[in-house]
PDB file of C-alpha atoms in Angstrom:
ATOM      1  CA  UNK A 877       0.000   0.000   0.000  1.00  0.00           C
ATOM      2  CA  UNK A 878       1.453   3.369  -1.048  1.00  0.00           C
ATOM      3  CA  UNK A 879       1.590   6.253   1.431  1.00  0.00           C
ATOM      4  CA  UNK A 880      -0.725   8.400  -0.694  1.00  0.00           C
ATOM      5  CA  UNK A 881      -3.384   5.699  -0.275  1.00  0.00           C
ATOM      6  CA  UNK A 882      -3.109   5.688   3.525  1.00  0.00           C
ATOM      7  CA  UNK A 883      -5.345   7.960   5.611  1.00  0.00           C
ATOM      8  CA  UNK A 884      -4.367   9.013   9.133  1.00  0.00           C
ATOM      9  CA  UNK A 885      -6.797  10.651  11.558  1.00  0.00           C
ATOM     10  CA  UNK A 886      -5.223  12.898  14.207  1.00  0.00           C
ATOM     11  CA  UNK A 887      -7.379  13.717  17.237  1.00  0.00           C
ATOM     12  CA  UNK A 888      -6.056  16.238  19.769  1.00  0.00           C
ATOM     13  CA  UNK A 889      -7.455  19.325  21.483  1.00  0.00           C
ATOM     14  CA  UNK A 890      -4.172  21.251  21.147  1.00  0.00           C
ATOM     15  CA  UNK A 891      -4.050  23.150  17.803  1.00  0.00           C
ATOM     16  CA  UNK A 892      -0.240  23.348  17.883  1.00  0.00           C
ATOM     17  CA  UNK A 893       0.044  19.572  18.217  1.00  0.00           C
ATOM     18  CA  UNK A 894      -2.362  19.007  15.324  1.00  0.00           C
ATOM     19  CA  UNK A 895      -0.478  21.477  13.146  1.00  0.00           C
ATOM     20  CA  UNK A 896       2.951  19.977  13.838  1.00  0.00           C
ATOM     21  CA  UNK A 897       1.821  16.367  13.400  1.00  0.00           C
ATOM     22  CA  UNK A 898      -0.207  17.172  10.292  1.00  0.00           C
ATOM     23  CA  UNK A 899       2.714  18.944   8.648  1.00  0.00           C
ATOM     24  CA  UNK A 900       5.228  16.173   9.340  1.00  0.00           C
ATOM     25  CA  UNK A 901       2.976  13.276   8.382  1.00  0.00           C
ATOM     26  CA  UNK A 902       1.567  14.963   5.278  1.00  0.00           C
ATOM     27  CA  UNK A 903       5.169  15.686   4.244  1.00  0.00           C
ATOM     28  CA  UNK A 904       5.673  11.920   4.281  1.00  0.00           C
ATOM     29  CA  UNK A 905       2.884  11.595   1.726  1.00  0.00           C
ATOM     30  CA  UNK A 906       0.050  10.435   3.988  1.00  0.00           C
ATOM     31  CA  UNK A 907      -3.472  11.837   3.717  1.00  0.00           C
ATOM     32  CA  UNK A 908      -4.210  13.586   6.998  1.00  0.00           C
ATOM     33  CA  UNK A 909      -7.568  14.297   8.678  1.00  0.00           C
ATOM     34  CA  UNK A 910      -7.776  16.184  11.984  1.00  0.00           C
ATOM     35  CA  UNK A 911     -10.294  16.500  14.812  1.00  0.00           C
ATOM     36  CA  UNK A 912     -10.136  18.651  17.939  1.00  0.00           C
ATOM     37  CA  UNK A 913     -11.966  16.379  20.398  1.00  0.00           C
ATOM     38  CA  UNK A 914     -13.142  12.803  20.838  1.00  0.00           C
ATOM     39  CA  UNK A 915     -16.685  13.395  19.587  1.00  0.00           C
ATOM     40  CA  UNK A 916     -15.467  15.003  16.372  1.00  0.00           C
ATOM     41  CA  UNK A 917     -12.876  12.256  16.031  1.00  0.00           C
ATOM     42  CA  UNK A 918     -15.542   9.546  16.211  1.00  0.00           C
ATOM     43  CA  UNK A 919     -17.670  11.356  13.639  1.00  0.00           C
ATOM     44  CA  UNK A 920     -14.811  11.723  11.162  1.00  0.00           C
ATOM     45  CA  UNK A 921     -13.585   8.187  11.760  1.00  0.00           C
ATOM     46  CA  UNK A 922     -17.017   6.791  10.877  1.00  0.00           C
ATOM     47  CA  UNK A 923     -17.129   8.830   7.667  1.00  0.00           C
ATOM     48  CA  UNK A 924     -13.540   8.348   6.468  1.00  0.00           C
ATOM     49  CA  UNK A 925     -12.603   4.899   7.904  1.00  0.00           C
ATOM     50  CA  UNK A 926      -8.905   5.817   8.256  1.00  0.00           C
ATOM     51  CA  UNK A 927      -6.069   3.282   8.257  1.00  0.00           C
ATOM     52  CA  UNK A 928      -4.489   4.737  11.403  1.00  0.00           C
ATOM     53  CA  UNK A 929      -5.913   6.859  14.223  1.00  0.00           C
ATOM     54  CA  UNK A 930      -3.643   8.816  16.583  1.00  0.00           C
ATOM     55  CA  UNK A 931      -5.782   9.713  19.571  1.00  0.00           C
ATOM     56  CA  UNK A 932      -5.094  11.962  22.535  1.00  0.00           C
ATOM     57  CA  UNK A 933      -6.410  10.703  25.889  1.00  0.00           C
ATOM     58  CA  UNK A 934      -7.327  13.887  27.750  1.00  0.00           C
ATOM     59  CA  UNK A 935      -9.769  15.930  25.640  1.00  0.00           C
ATOM     60  CA  UNK A 936     -12.974  17.946  26.171  1.00  0.00           C
ATOM     61  CA  UNK A 937     -16.480  16.661  25.296  1.00  0.00           C
ATOM     62  CA  UNK A 938     -15.297  13.067  24.936  1.00  0.00           C
ATOM     63  CA  UNK A 939     -11.942  11.687  26.069  1.00  0.00           C
ATOM     64  CA  UNK A 940      -9.788   9.352  24.016  1.00  0.00           C
ATOM     65  CA  UNK A 941     -10.676   6.212  25.972  1.00  0.00           C
ATOM     66  CA  UNK A 942     -14.408   6.608  25.319  1.00  0.00           C
ATOM     67  CA  UNK A 943     -13.785   7.579  21.700  1.00  0.00           C
ATOM     68  CA  UNK A 944     -11.634   4.474  21.168  1.00  0.00           C
ATOM     69  CA  UNK A 945     -14.312   2.210  22.634  1.00  0.00           C
ATOM     70  CA  UNK A 946     -16.925   3.664  20.276  1.00  0.00           C
ATOM     71  CA  UNK A 947     -14.615   3.371  17.279  1.00  0.00           C
ATOM     72  CA  UNK A 948     -13.905  -0.289  17.991  1.00  0.00           C
ATOM     73  CA  UNK A 949     -17.650  -1.013  17.929  1.00  0.00           C
ATOM     74  CA  UNK A 950     -18.124   0.812  14.618  1.00  0.00           C
ATOM     75  CA  UNK A 951     -18.358  -1.354  11.462  1.00  0.00           C
ATOM     76  CA  UNK A 952     -15.268  -0.806   9.366  1.00  0.00           C
ATOM     77  CA  UNK A 953     -13.134   0.384  12.287  1.00  0.00           C
ATOM     78  CA  UNK A 954     -12.744  -2.895  14.196  1.00  0.00           C
ATOM     79  CA  UNK A 955      -9.265  -3.454  12.759  1.00  0.00           C
ATOM     80  CA  UNK A 956      -8.079   0.104  12.223  1.00  0.00           C
ATOM     81  CA  UNK A 957      -4.743   0.714  13.954  1.00  0.00           C
ATOM     82  CA  UNK A 958      -5.314   3.006  16.944  1.00  0.00           C
ATOM     83  CA  UNK A 959      -2.492   4.477  19.003  1.00  0.00           C
ATOM     84  CA  UNK A 960      -2.837   6.875  21.921  1.00  0.00           C
ATOM     85  CA  UNK A 961      -0.799  10.074  22.063  1.00  0.00           C
ATOM     86  CA  UNK A 962      -0.750  11.585  25.517  1.00  0.00           C
ATOM     87  CA  UNK A 963       1.407  13.293  28.100  1.00  0.00           C
ATOM     88  CA  UNK A 964       0.174  10.864  30.732  1.00  0.00           C
ATOM     89  CA  UNK A 965       2.612   8.009  31.227  1.00  0.00           C
ATOM     90  CA  UNK A 966       1.068   6.252  34.221  1.00  0.00           C
ATOM     91  CA  UNK A 967       0.518   2.513  33.926  1.00  0.00           C
ATOM     92  CA  UNK A 968      -3.219   2.823  34.584  1.00  0.00           C
ATOM     93  CA  UNK A 969      -3.607   5.116  31.561  1.00  0.00           C
ATOM     94  CA  UNK A 970      -1.842   2.612  29.346  1.00  0.00           C
ATOM     95  CA  UNK A 971      -3.896  -0.290  30.679  1.00  0.00           C
ATOM     96  CA  UNK A 972      -7.114   1.688  30.176  1.00  0.00           C
ATOM     97  CA  UNK A 973      -6.043   2.421  26.616  1.00  0.00           C
ATOM     98  CA  UNK A 974      -5.362  -1.212  25.802  1.00  0.00           C
ATOM     99  CA  UNK A 975      -8.613  -2.251  27.480  1.00  0.00           C
ATOM    100  CA  UNK A 976     -10.437   0.169  25.183  1.00  0.00           C
ATOM    101  CA  UNK A 977      -8.919  -1.543  22.151  1.00  0.00           C
ATOM    102  CA  UNK A 978      -5.794   0.505  21.392  1.00  0.00           C
ATOM    103  CA  UNK A 979      -2.906  -1.114  19.533  1.00  0.00           C
ATOM    104  CA  UNK A 980      -0.119   1.087  20.832  1.00  0.00           C
ATOM    105  CA  UNK A 981       0.771   3.985  23.096  1.00  0.00           C
ATOM    106  CA  UNK A 982       2.992   7.016  22.408  1.00  0.00           C
ATOM    107  CA  UNK A 983       3.942   9.454  25.170  1.00  0.00           C
ATOM    108  CA  UNK A 984       4.340  13.134  24.297  1.00  0.00           C
ATOM    109  CA  UNK A 985       6.252  15.325  23.935  1.00  0.00           C
ATOM    110  CA  UNK A 986       7.751  13.407  21.029  1.00  0.00           C
ATOM    111  CA  UNK A 987      10.110  14.632  18.334  1.00  0.00           C
ATOM    112  CA  UNK A 988       8.402  14.776  14.916  1.00  0.00           C
ATOM    113  CA  UNK A 989      11.021  12.520  13.287  1.00  0.00           C
ATOM    114  CA  UNK A 990      10.550   9.917  16.014  1.00  0.00           C
ATOM    115  CA  UNK A 991       6.780  10.066  15.594  1.00  0.00           C
ATOM    116  CA  UNK A 992       7.102   9.634  11.829  1.00  0.00           C
ATOM    117  CA  UNK A 993       9.314   6.579  12.392  1.00  0.00           C
ATOM    118  CA  UNK A 994       6.771   5.071  14.772  1.00  0.00           C
ATOM    119  CA  UNK A 995       3.917   5.763  12.366  1.00  0.00           C
ATOM    120  CA  UNK A 996       5.854   4.151   9.523  1.00  0.00           C
ATOM    121  CA  UNK A 997       6.483   1.118  11.733  1.00  0.00           C
ATOM    122  CA  UNK A 998       2.826   0.838  12.691  1.00  0.00           C
ATOM    123  CA  UNK A 999       1.717   1.052   9.083  1.00  0.00           C
ATOM    124  CA  UNK A1000       4.227  -1.563   7.928  1.00  0.00           C
ATOM    125  CA  UNK A1001       1.950  -4.019   9.678  1.00  0.00           C
ATOM    126  CA  UNK A1002      -0.627  -3.341   6.987  1.00  0.00           C
ATOM    127  CA  UNK A1003       1.863  -4.368   4.316  1.00  0.00           C
ATOM    128  CA  UNK A1004       2.718  -7.561   6.201  1.00  0.00           C
ATOM    129  CA  UNK A1005      -0.944  -8.429   6.415  1.00  0.00           C
ATOM    130  CA  UNK A1006      -1.269  -8.130   2.630  1.00  0.00           C
ATOM    131  CA  UNK A1007       0.956 -11.196   2.170  1.00  0.00           C
ATOM    132  CA  UNK A1008      -0.447 -14.671   1.437  1.00  0.00           C
ATOM    133  CA  UNK A1009      -1.846 -16.523   4.468  1.00  0.00           C
ATOM    134  CA  UNK A1010      -4.466 -19.163   5.041  1.00  0.00           C
ATOM    135  CA  UNK A1011      -7.673 -17.176   5.228  1.00  0.00           C
ATOM    136  CA  UNK A1012      -9.468 -19.597   7.547  1.00  0.00           C
ATOM    137  CA  UNK A1013      -7.990 -22.001  10.094  1.00  0.00           C
ATOM    138  CA  UNK A1014      -9.643 -24.178  12.730  1.00  0.00           C
ATOM    139  CA  UNK A1015      -8.146 -24.970  16.124  1.00  0.00           C
ATOM    140  CA  UNK A1016     -10.400 -27.119  18.268  1.00  0.00           C
ATOM    141  CA  UNK A1017     -13.762 -25.355  18.436  1.00  0.00           C
ATOM    142  CA  UNK A1018     -12.248 -22.035  17.339  1.00  0.00           C
ATOM    143  CA  UNK A1019     -12.375 -20.878  13.719  1.00  0.00           C
ATOM    144  CA  UNK A1020     -10.026 -18.012  12.817  1.00  0.00           C
ATOM    145  CA  UNK A1021     -10.934 -15.957   9.735  1.00  0.00           C
ATOM    146  CA  UNK A1022      -7.885 -13.844   8.931  1.00  0.00           C
ATOM    147  CA  UNK A1023      -9.438 -12.056   5.986  1.00  0.00           C
ATOM    148  CA  UNK A1024     -12.353 -10.712   8.042  1.00  0.00           C
ATOM    149  CA  UNK A1025     -10.514 -10.549  11.395  1.00  0.00           C
ATOM    150  CA  UNK A1026     -13.312 -12.656  12.828  1.00  0.00           C
ATOM    151  CA  UNK A1027     -13.406 -15.497  15.350  1.00  0.00           C
ATOM    152  CA  UNK A1028     -16.042 -18.213  15.676  1.00  0.00           C
ATOM    153  CA  UNK A1029     -15.890 -19.788  19.137  1.00  0.00           C
ATOM    154  CA  UNK A1030     -18.310 -22.676  19.754  1.00  0.00           C
ATOM    155  CA  UNK A1031     -20.532 -21.301  17.002  1.00  0.00           C
ATOM    156  CA  UNK A1032     -20.518 -17.741  18.371  1.00  0.00           C
ATOM    157  CA  UNK A1033     -19.041 -14.956  16.247  1.00  0.00           C
ATOM    158  CA  UNK A1034     -16.563 -12.719  18.055  1.00  0.00           C
ATOM    159  CA  UNK A1035     -14.961  -9.544  16.657  1.00  0.00           C
ATOM    160  CA  UNK A1036     -11.607  -8.894  18.306  1.00  0.00           C
ATOM    161  CA  UNK A1037      -9.500  -5.714  18.207  1.00  0.00           C
ATOM    162  CA  UNK A1038      -6.521  -6.056  15.874  1.00  0.00           C
ATOM    163  CA  UNK A1039      -3.830  -6.875  18.442  1.00  0.00           C
ATOM    164  CA  UNK A1040      -6.002  -9.365  20.330  1.00  0.00           C
ATOM    165  CA  UNK A1041      -6.709 -11.115  17.034  1.00  0.00           C
ATOM    166  CA  UNK A1042      -3.037 -11.222  16.048  1.00  0.00           C
ATOM    167  CA  UNK A1043      -2.020 -12.506  19.486  1.00  0.00           C
ATOM    168  CA  UNK A1044      -4.651 -15.246  19.329  1.00  0.00           C
ATOM    169  CA  UNK A1045      -3.605 -16.170  15.771  1.00  0.00           C
ATOM    170  CA  UNK A1046       0.023 -16.458  16.887  1.00  0.00           C
ATOM    171  CA  UNK A1047      -0.652 -18.596  19.945  1.00  0.00           C
ATOM    172  CA  UNK A1048      -3.075 -20.898  18.098  1.00  0.00           C
ATOM    173  CA  UNK A1049      -0.641 -21.362  15.207  1.00  0.00           C
ATOM    174  CA  UNK A1050       1.187 -23.893  17.401  1.00  0.00           C
ATOM    175  CA  UNK A1051      -1.023 -25.151  20.255  1.00  0.00           C
ATOM    176  CA  UNK A1052       0.889 -26.141  23.419  1.00  0.00           C
ATOM    177  CA  UNK A1053       4.027 -24.327  22.245  1.00  0.00           C
ATOM    178  CA  UNK A1054       5.302 -21.770  24.747  1.00  0.00           C
ATOM    179  CA  UNK A1055       5.851 -18.410  23.058  1.00  0.00           C
ATOM    180  CA  UNK A1056       8.396 -16.284  24.867  1.00  0.00           C
ATOM    181  CA  UNK A1057       7.347 -12.751  25.736  1.00  0.00           C
ATOM    182  CA  UNK A1058      10.013 -11.206  23.517  1.00  0.00           C
ATOM    183  CA  UNK A1059       8.857 -13.346  20.587  1.00  0.00           C
ATOM    184  CA  UNK A1060       5.247 -12.277  21.126  1.00  0.00           C
ATOM    185  CA  UNK A1061       6.226  -8.599  21.242  1.00  0.00           C
ATOM    186  CA  UNK A1062       8.251  -8.961  18.057  1.00  0.00           C
ATOM    187  CA  UNK A1063       5.663 -10.975  16.106  1.00  0.00           C
ATOM    188  CA  UNK A1064       2.548  -9.096  17.213  1.00  0.00           C
ATOM    189  CA  UNK A1065       3.739  -5.544  17.912  1.00  0.00           C
ATOM    190  CA  UNK A1066       6.908  -5.414  15.835  1.00  0.00           C
ATOM    191  CA  UNK A1067      10.394  -4.827  17.128  1.00  0.00           C
ATOM    192  CA  UNK A1068      10.395  -1.239  15.840  1.00  0.00           C
ATOM    193  CA  UNK A1069       7.699  -0.166  18.304  1.00  0.00           C
ATOM    194  CA  UNK A1070       8.316   0.099  22.050  1.00  0.00           C
ATOM    195  CA  UNK A1071       5.370  -0.955  24.191  1.00  0.00           C
ATOM    196  CA  UNK A1072       4.952  -1.274  27.946  1.00  0.00           C
ATOM    197  CA  UNK A1073       5.833  -4.448  29.814  1.00  0.00           C
ATOM    198  CA  UNK A1074       2.201  -5.059  30.760  1.00  0.00           C
ATOM    199  CA  UNK A1075       0.929  -4.924  27.185  1.00  0.00           C
ATOM    200  CA  UNK A1076       0.899  -8.694  26.647  1.00  0.00           C
ATOM    201  CA  UNK A1077      -0.678  -9.343  30.050  1.00  0.00           C
ATOM    202  CA  UNK A1078      -3.557  -6.963  29.323  1.00  0.00           C
ATOM    203  CA  UNK A1079      -4.274  -8.565  25.950  1.00  0.00           C
ATOM    204  CA  UNK A1080      -4.091 -12.102  27.370  1.00  0.00           C
ATOM    205  CA  UNK A1081      -6.569 -11.112  30.073  1.00  0.00           C
ATOM    206  CA  UNK A1082      -8.988  -9.807  27.450  1.00  0.00           C
ATOM    207  CA  UNK A1083      -8.643 -13.006  25.404  1.00  0.00           C
ATOM    208  CA  UNK A1084      -9.328 -15.111  28.484  1.00  0.00           C
ATOM    209  CA  UNK A1085     -12.518 -13.157  29.060  1.00  0.00           C
ATOM    210  CA  UNK A1086     -13.690 -13.593  25.460  1.00  0.00           C
ATOM    211  CA  UNK A1087     -12.357 -17.019  24.435  1.00  0.00           C
ATOM    212  CA  UNK A1088     -12.053 -18.925  27.693  1.00  0.00           C
ATOM    213  CA  UNK A1089      -9.845 -18.915  30.767  1.00  0.00           C
ATOM    214  CA  UNK A1090      -8.565 -22.483  30.290  1.00  0.00           C
ATOM    215  CA  UNK A1091      -7.129 -21.940  26.811  1.00  0.00           C
ATOM    216  CA  UNK A1092      -4.355 -19.533  27.831  1.00  0.00           C
ATOM    217  CA  UNK A1093      -1.629 -20.739  30.162  1.00  0.00           C
ATOM    218  CA  UNK A1094       1.037 -18.559  31.729  1.00  0.00           C
ATOM    219  CA  UNK A1095       4.528 -20.036  31.926  1.00  0.00           C
ATOM    220  CA  UNK A1096       6.026 -17.934  34.683  1.00  0.00           C
ATOM    221  CA  UNK A1097       9.092 -16.011  33.668  1.00  0.00           C
ATOM    222  CA  UNK A1098       8.857 -17.249  30.064  1.00  0.00           C
ATOM    223  CA  UNK A1099       5.636 -16.433  28.231  1.00  0.00           C
ATOM    224  CA  UNK A1100       2.279 -17.904  27.210  1.00  0.00           C
ATOM    225  CA  UNK A1101       0.834 -20.874  25.376  1.00  0.00           C
ATOM    226  CA  UNK A1102      -2.545 -21.871  23.936  1.00  0.00           C
ATOM    227  CA  UNK A1103      -3.960 -25.249  24.975  1.00  0.00           C
ATOM    228  CA  UNK A1104      -6.980 -27.131  23.634  1.00  0.00           C
TER     229      UNK A1104
END
């Protein structure tokens, strides 16, 4: 996918931030859309269905967490890459962001060149997903539809956020194999992007809630495995 075909939605209540990010990302060739609060961001996201959304957490009218939750429930946005951009670096903010369905987390202030590098890394995932894979696989009672990012579990259709889906797809690719934490971070999030140490734990917890507690085993000090 060429950069000119990729749309990025920037949502932040600080005009200076929007201007700086818009300039640097548009200079890279991306199509940029902006919104000044969460409510406007949701509205524009529904209309434009961007490939990437960069979302501030603390905003008037509707904060980023609520906006992200609404976006994830919107048809056409279930698998859009969403990353939070915020000055708040506390663990609880990051956990709340991942719980809402975010794929990544960027703490500001951030140098424009660093942001561009992170955005490029995030969007390279789209190119990787364009490669040939088995569209549908079955593991026990779970059917994984890669083309539609859809799960059928015991006959029930489940739509997972992008990173939860990719984590499940990885673990189920080799049932009973223990995937080390560093391997999971590299395969699911990409080694170009730095994420918090609790990222995997949060996503595993969400998968346990949606797929079943017994399927996901923690190997202390090593990583996780999927069991039938």
